[in-house]
Each structure stands twice: as C-alpha cells, then as structure tokens.
PDB file of C-alpha atoms in Angstrom:
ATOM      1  CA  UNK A1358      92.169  76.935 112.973  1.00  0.00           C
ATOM      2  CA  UNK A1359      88.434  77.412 113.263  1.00  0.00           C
ATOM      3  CA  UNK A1360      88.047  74.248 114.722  1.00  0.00           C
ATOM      4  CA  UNK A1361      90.740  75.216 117.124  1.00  0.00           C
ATOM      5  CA  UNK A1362      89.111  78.509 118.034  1.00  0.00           C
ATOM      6  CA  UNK A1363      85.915  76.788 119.352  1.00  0.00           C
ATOM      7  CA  UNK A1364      87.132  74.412 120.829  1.00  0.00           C
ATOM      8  CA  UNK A1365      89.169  77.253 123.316  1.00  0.00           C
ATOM      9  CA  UNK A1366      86.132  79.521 123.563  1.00  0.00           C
ATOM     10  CA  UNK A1367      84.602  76.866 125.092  1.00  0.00           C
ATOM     11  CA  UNK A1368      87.684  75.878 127.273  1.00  0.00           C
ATOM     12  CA  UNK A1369      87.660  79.242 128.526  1.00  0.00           C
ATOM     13  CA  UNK A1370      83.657  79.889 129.163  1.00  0.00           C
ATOM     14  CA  UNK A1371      84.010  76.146 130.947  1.00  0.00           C
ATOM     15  CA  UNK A1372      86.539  78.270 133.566  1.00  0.00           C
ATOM     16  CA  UNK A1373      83.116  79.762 134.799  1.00  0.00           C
ATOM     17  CA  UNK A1374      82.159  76.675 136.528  1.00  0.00           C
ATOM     18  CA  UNK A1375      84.921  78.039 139.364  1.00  0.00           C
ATOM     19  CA  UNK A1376      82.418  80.675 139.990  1.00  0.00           C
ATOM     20  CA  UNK A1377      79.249  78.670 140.514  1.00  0.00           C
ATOM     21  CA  UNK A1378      78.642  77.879 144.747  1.00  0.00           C
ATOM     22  CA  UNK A1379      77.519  74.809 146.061  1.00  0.00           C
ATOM     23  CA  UNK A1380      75.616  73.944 148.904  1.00  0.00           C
ATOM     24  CA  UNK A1381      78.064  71.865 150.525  1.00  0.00           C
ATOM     25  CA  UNK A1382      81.022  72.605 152.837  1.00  0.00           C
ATOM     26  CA  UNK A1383      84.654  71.711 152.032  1.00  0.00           C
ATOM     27  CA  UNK A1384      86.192  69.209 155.028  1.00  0.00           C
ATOM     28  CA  UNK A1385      87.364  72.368 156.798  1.00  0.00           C
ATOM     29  CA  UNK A1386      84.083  74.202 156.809  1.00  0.00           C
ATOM     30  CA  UNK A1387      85.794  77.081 155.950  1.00  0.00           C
ATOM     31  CA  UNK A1388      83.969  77.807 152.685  1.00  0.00           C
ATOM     32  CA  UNK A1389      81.695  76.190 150.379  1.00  0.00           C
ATOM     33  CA  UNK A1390      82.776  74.035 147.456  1.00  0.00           C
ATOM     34  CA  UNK A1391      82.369  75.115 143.795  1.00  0.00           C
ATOM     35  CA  UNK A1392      80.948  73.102 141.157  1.00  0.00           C
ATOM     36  CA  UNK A1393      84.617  72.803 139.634  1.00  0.00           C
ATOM     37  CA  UNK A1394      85.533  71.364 142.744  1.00  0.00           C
ATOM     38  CA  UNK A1395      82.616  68.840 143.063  1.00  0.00           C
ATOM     39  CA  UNK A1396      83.134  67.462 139.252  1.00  0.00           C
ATOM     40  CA  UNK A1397      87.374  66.632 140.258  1.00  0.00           C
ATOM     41  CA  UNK A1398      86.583  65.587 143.556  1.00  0.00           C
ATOM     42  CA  UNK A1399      83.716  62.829 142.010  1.00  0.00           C
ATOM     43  CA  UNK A1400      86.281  61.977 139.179  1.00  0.00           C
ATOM     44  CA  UNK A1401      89.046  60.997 141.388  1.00  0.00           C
ATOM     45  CA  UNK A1402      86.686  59.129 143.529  1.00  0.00           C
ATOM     46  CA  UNK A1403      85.745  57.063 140.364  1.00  0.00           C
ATOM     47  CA  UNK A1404      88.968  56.160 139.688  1.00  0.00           C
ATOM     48  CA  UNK A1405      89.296  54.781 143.176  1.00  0.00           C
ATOM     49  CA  UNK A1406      85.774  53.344 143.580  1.00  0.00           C
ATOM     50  CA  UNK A1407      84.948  52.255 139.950  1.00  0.00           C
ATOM     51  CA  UNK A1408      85.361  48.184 141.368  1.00  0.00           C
ATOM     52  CA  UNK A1409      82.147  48.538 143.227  1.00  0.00           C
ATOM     53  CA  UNK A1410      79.698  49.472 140.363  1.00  0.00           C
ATOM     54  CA  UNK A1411      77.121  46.646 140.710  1.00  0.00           C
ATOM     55  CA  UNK A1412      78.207  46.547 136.656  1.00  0.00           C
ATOM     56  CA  UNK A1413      80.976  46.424 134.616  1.00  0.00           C
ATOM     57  CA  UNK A1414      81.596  50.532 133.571  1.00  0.00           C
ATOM     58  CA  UNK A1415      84.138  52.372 131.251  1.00  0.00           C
ATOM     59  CA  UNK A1416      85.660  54.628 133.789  1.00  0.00           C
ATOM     60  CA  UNK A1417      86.988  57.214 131.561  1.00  0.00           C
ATOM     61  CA  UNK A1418      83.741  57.433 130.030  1.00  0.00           C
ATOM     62  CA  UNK A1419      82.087  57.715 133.303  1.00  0.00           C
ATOM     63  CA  UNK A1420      84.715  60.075 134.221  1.00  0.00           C
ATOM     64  CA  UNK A1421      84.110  61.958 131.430  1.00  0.00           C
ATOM     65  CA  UNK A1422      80.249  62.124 132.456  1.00  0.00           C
ATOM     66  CA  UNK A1423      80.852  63.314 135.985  1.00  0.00           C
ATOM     67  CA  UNK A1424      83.367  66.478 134.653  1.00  0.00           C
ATOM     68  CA  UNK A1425      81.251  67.703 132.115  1.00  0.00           C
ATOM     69  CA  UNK A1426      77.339  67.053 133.806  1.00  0.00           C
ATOM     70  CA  UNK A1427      77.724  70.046 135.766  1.00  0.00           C
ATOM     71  CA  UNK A1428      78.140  72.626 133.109  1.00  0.00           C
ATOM     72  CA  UNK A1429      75.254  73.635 132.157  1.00  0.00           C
ATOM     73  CA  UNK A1430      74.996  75.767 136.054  1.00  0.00           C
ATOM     74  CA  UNK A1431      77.275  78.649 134.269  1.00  0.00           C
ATOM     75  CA  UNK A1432      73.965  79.756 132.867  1.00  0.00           C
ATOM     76  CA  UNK A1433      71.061  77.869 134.485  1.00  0.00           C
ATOM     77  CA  UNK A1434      72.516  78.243 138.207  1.00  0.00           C
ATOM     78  CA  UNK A1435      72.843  75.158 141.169  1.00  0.00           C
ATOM     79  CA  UNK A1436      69.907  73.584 141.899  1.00  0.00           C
ATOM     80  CA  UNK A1437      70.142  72.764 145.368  1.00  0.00           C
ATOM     81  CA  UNK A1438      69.260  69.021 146.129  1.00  0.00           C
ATOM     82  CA  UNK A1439      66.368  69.505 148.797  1.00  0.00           C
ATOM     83  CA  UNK A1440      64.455  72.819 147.004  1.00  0.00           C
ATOM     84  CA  UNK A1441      61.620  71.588 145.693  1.00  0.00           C
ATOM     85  CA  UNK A1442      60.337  75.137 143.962  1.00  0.00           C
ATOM     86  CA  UNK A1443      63.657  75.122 141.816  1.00  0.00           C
ATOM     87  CA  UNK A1444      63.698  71.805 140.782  1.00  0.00           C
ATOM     88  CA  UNK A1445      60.277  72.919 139.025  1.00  0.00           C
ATOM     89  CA  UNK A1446      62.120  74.505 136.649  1.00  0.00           C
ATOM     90  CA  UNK A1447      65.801  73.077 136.609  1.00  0.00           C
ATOM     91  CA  UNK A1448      65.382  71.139 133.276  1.00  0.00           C
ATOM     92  CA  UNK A1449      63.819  73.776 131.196  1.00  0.00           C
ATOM     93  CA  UNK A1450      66.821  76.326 132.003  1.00  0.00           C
ATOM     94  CA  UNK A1451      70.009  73.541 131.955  1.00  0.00           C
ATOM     95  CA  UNK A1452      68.208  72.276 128.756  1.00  0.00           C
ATOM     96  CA  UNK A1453      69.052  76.080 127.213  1.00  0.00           C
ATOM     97  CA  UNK A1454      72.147  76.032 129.070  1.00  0.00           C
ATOM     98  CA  UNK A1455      73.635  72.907 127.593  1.00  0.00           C
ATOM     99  CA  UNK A1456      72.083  74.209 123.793  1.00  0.00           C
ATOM    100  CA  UNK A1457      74.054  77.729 124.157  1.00  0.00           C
ATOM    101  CA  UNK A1458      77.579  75.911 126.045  1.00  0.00           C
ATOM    102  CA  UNK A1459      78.361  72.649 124.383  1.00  0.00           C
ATOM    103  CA  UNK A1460      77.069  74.754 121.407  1.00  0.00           C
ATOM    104  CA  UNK A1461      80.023  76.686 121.489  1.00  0.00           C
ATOM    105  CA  UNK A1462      82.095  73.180 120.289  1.00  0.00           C
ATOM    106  CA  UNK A1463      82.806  71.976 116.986  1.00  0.00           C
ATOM    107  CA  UNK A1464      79.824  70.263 115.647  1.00  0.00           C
ATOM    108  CA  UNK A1465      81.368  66.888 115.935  1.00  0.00           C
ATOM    109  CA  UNK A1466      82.369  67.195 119.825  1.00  0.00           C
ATOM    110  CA  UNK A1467      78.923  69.119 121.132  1.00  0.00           C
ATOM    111  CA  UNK A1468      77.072  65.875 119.983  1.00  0.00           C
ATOM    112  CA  UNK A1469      79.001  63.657 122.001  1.00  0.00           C
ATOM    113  CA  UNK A1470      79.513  66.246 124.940  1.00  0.00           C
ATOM    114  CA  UNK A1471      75.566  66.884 124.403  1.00  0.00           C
ATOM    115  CA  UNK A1472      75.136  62.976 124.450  1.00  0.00           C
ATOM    116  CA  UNK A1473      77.337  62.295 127.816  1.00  0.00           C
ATOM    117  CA  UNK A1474      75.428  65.027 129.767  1.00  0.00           C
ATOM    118  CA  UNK A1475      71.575  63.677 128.116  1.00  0.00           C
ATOM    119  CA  UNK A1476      73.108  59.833 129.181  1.00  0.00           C
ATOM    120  CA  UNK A1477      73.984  61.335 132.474  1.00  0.00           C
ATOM    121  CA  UNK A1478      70.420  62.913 133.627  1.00  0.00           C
ATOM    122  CA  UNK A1479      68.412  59.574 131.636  1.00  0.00           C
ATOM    123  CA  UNK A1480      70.283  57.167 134.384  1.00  0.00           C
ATOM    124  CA  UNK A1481      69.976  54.544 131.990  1.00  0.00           C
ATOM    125  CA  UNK A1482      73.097  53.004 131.132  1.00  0.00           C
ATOM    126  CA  UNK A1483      75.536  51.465 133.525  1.00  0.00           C
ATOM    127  CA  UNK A1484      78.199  54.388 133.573  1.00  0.00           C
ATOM    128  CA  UNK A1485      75.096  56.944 134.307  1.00  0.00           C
ATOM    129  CA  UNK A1486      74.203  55.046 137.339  1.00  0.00           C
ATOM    130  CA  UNK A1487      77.542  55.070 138.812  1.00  0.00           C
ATOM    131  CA  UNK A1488      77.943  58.341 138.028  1.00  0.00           C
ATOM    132  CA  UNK A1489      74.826  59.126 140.061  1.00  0.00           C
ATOM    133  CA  UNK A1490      76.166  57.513 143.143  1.00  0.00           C
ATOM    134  CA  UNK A1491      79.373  59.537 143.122  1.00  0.00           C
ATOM    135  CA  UNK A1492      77.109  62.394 142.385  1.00  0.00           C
ATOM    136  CA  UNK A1493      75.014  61.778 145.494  1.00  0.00           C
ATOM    137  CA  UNK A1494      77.586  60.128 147.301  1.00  0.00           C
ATOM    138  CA  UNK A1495      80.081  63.104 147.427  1.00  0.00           C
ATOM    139  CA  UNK A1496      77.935  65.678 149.246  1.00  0.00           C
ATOM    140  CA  UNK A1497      76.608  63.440 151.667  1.00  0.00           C
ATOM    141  CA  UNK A1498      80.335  62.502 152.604  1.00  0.00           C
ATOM    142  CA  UNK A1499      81.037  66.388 152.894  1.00  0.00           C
ATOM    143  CA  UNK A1500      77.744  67.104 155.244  1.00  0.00           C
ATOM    144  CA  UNK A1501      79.393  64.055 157.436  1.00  0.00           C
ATOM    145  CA  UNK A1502      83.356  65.444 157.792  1.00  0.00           C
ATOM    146  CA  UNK A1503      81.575  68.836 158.565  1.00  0.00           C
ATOM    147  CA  UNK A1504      79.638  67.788 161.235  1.00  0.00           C
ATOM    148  CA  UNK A1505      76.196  67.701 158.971  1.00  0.00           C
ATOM    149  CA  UNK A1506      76.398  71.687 158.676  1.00  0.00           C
ATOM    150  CA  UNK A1507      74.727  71.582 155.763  1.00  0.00           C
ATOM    151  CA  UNK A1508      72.077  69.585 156.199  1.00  0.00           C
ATOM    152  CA  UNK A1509      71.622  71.422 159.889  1.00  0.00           C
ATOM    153  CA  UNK A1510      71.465  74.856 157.898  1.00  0.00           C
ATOM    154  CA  UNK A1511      68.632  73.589 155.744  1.00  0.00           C
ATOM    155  CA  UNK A1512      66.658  71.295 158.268  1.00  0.00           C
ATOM    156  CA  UNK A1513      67.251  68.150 156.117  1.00  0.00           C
ATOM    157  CA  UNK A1514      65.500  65.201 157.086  1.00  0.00           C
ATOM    158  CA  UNK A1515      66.381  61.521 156.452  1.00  0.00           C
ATOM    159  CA  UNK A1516      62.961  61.246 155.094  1.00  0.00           C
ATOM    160  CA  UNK A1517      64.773  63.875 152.076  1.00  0.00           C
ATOM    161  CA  UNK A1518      68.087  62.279 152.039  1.00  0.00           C
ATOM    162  CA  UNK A1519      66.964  58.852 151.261  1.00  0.00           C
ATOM    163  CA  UNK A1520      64.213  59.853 148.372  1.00  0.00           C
ATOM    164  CA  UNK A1521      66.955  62.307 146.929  1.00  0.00           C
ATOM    165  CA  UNK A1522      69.072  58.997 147.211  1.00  0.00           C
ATOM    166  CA  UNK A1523      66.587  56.385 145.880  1.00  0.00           C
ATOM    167  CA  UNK A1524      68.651  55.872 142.501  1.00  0.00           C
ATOM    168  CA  UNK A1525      72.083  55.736 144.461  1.00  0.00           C
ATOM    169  CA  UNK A1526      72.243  51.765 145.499  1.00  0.00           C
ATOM    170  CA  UNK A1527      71.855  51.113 141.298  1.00  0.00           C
ATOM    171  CA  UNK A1528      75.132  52.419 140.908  1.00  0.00           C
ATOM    172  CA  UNK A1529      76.710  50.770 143.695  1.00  0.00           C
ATOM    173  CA  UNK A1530      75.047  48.797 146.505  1.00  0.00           C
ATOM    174  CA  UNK A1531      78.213  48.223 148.129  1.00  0.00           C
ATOM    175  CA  UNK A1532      78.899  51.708 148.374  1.00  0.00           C
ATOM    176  CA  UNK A1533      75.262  53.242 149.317  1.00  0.00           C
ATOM    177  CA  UNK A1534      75.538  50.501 152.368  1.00  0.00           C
ATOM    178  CA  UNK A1535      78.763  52.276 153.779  1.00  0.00           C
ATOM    179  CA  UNK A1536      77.468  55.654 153.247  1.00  0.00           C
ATOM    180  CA  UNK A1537      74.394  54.821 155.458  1.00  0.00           C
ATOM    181  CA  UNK A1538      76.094  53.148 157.991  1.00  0.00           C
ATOM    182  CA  UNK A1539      79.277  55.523 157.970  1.00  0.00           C
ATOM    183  CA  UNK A1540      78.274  58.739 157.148  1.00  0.00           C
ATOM    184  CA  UNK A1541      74.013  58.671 157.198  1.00  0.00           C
ATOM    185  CA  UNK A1542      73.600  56.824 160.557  1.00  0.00           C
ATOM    186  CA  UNK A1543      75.595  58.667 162.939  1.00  0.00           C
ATOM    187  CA  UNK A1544      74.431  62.186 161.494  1.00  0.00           C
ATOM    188  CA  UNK A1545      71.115  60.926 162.372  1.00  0.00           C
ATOM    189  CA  UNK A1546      71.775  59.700 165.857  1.00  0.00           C
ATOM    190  CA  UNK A1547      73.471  63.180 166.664  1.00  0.00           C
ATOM    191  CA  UNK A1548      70.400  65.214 165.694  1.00  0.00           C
ATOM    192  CA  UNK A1549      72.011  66.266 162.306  1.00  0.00           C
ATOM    193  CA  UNK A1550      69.788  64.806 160.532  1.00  0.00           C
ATOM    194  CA  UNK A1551      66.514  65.762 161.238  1.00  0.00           C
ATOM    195  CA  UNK A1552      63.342  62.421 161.014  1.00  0.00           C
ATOM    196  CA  UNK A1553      60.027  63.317 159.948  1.00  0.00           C
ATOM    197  CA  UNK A1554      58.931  60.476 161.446  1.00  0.00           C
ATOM    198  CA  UNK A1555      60.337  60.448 165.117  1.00  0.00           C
ATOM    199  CA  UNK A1556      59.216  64.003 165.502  1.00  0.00           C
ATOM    200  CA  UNK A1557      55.336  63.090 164.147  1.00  0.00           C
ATOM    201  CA  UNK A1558      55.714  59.836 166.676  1.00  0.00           C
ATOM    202  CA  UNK A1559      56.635  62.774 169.665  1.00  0.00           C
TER     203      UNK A1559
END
C-alpha cells in the first residue's frame, strides 16, 4: 500500500500543472492555455504526426516524454520562450523542481520519470528530438490560428522565432518546412511577426 500511496500523492500534486499559464492563446483567443493543456494537445499531435520524424521513434515513449517534461513548472514556474533574463535561471530551479516532484514516486518509477524528462532537455536521442518539434511546433501553430497575438503582445521577431527554433527541423524536417511556410510566413508578411532585419535595412 505504500507503494500505492506515492504513487497517488504524486497523481494528485501532478493536478497542479492545470494551474500553471502559458504564454500562448487557445484557437479562440479567449484565454490562455495551461501547461496541462499544452502536454495533451502535443501528445495527440504525436500520435498523428509521429510518420514524419526524420527517424524511426517509439511513440508512446515519446508520448510519454512530452506529458511528463512540463512538470517540473508546479514549482519552478513557465519560462516563457523569448525572456532571456529567466532563462538565466530556468535550469537551476526545474532541476529542484523535478528532485522534490518525481521525488514524490516510488523509487523505481522517479528514475525512469527522472530519466524521460533529463532525455527530454539533452535532445539527444531520436524520441527527444521529435518531442522538441511538437514542443516548438505547438505554440507557433497557436500564435498563427490567433492571428500572431502572442507574438504581437511580446514584439517577437523572426530573428527570435527561428533561433528559439534552430533544433526543430532535427525532429522533423518535413514538418518545420510546413510550419514556415503555413504558419511562420504569412505571420510575417502581415506584420505579426516583427524582422530585425527589415527594420535595421529602413
């Protein structure tokens, strides 16, 4: 029964995740996602987009990767993608994070839940890259179906969106090539998107 107990303490301190805001809109602009929301949105998308990894993955395990990798913002907070001054810190405090949560696990199951979310922020295996890709992928389809209110809010540039994005294509060329052209490009055109670049040339 001990084993039993742990295993619902965590199940019930992962129900925080609900609570923790993202940066990104829902398709209806009506509200911010959550982080809980992010993590089921990216593993459905797996499921449906798991034949485009440039390499051969185990989609549950990848899956598995993508539902758990955002726990650790119950105690160390969102990082938001484009803020440079938090990122400074963001390992040290999701490094305690992930100590104190998959902690709460039997000894067995924070190992491996400890492993998927270390395999997950290395990038180094063929499931971590994909995983990447859906992670980037997902927002930057959200900023598109809400007009790029995000981004517009924040004064993104495409100078930011493609060095945040740099690791995306090693997941999945094929899919990093529609997002530009789909979701990237016309953001840009419209003024969305801000360019470094353009405005230096003016």
């Amino acid at each position: 029964m001990e084993r039993l107990e742990q295993q619902f303490d965590f199940i019930k301190e992962i129900d925080k995740e609900k609570l923790i805001g993202r940066q990104s809109y829902l398709t209806n602009a009506v509200r911010k996602e959550n982080d809980a929301e992010h993590a089921w949105h990216m593993a459905v998308m797996t499921l449906l987009l798991s034949e485009y990894a440039n390499e051969e993955i185990d989609v549950l395990k990848t899956i598995s990767m993508l539902l758990i990798h955002d726990i650790v913002e119950i105690d160390a907070g969102d990082t938001y993608a484009y803020d440079e001054e938090g990122k400074t810190t963001q390992r040290q405090r999701e490094e305690q994070a992930a100590e104190r949560i998959f902690g709460l696990l039997p000894a067995d199951q924070a190992e491996k839940f400890r492993g998927l979310w270390e395999e997950f922020e290395a990038c180094q295996t063929a499931e971590a890259r994909f995983a990447r890709s859906m992670d980037n992928i997902q927002p930057i389809m959200l900023n598109h179906m809400t007009d790029g209110q995000a981004w517009q809010e924040h004064g993104v540039s495409i100078e930011q969106i493609n060095k945040r994005n740099e690791w995306t294509p090693k997941g999945s060329e094929v899919l990093w090539n529609y997002v530009q052209e789909h979701f990237i490009a016309p953001n840009l055109e419209k003024g969305r998107i801000k360019s470094l670049e353009r405005e230096s040339e003016a």
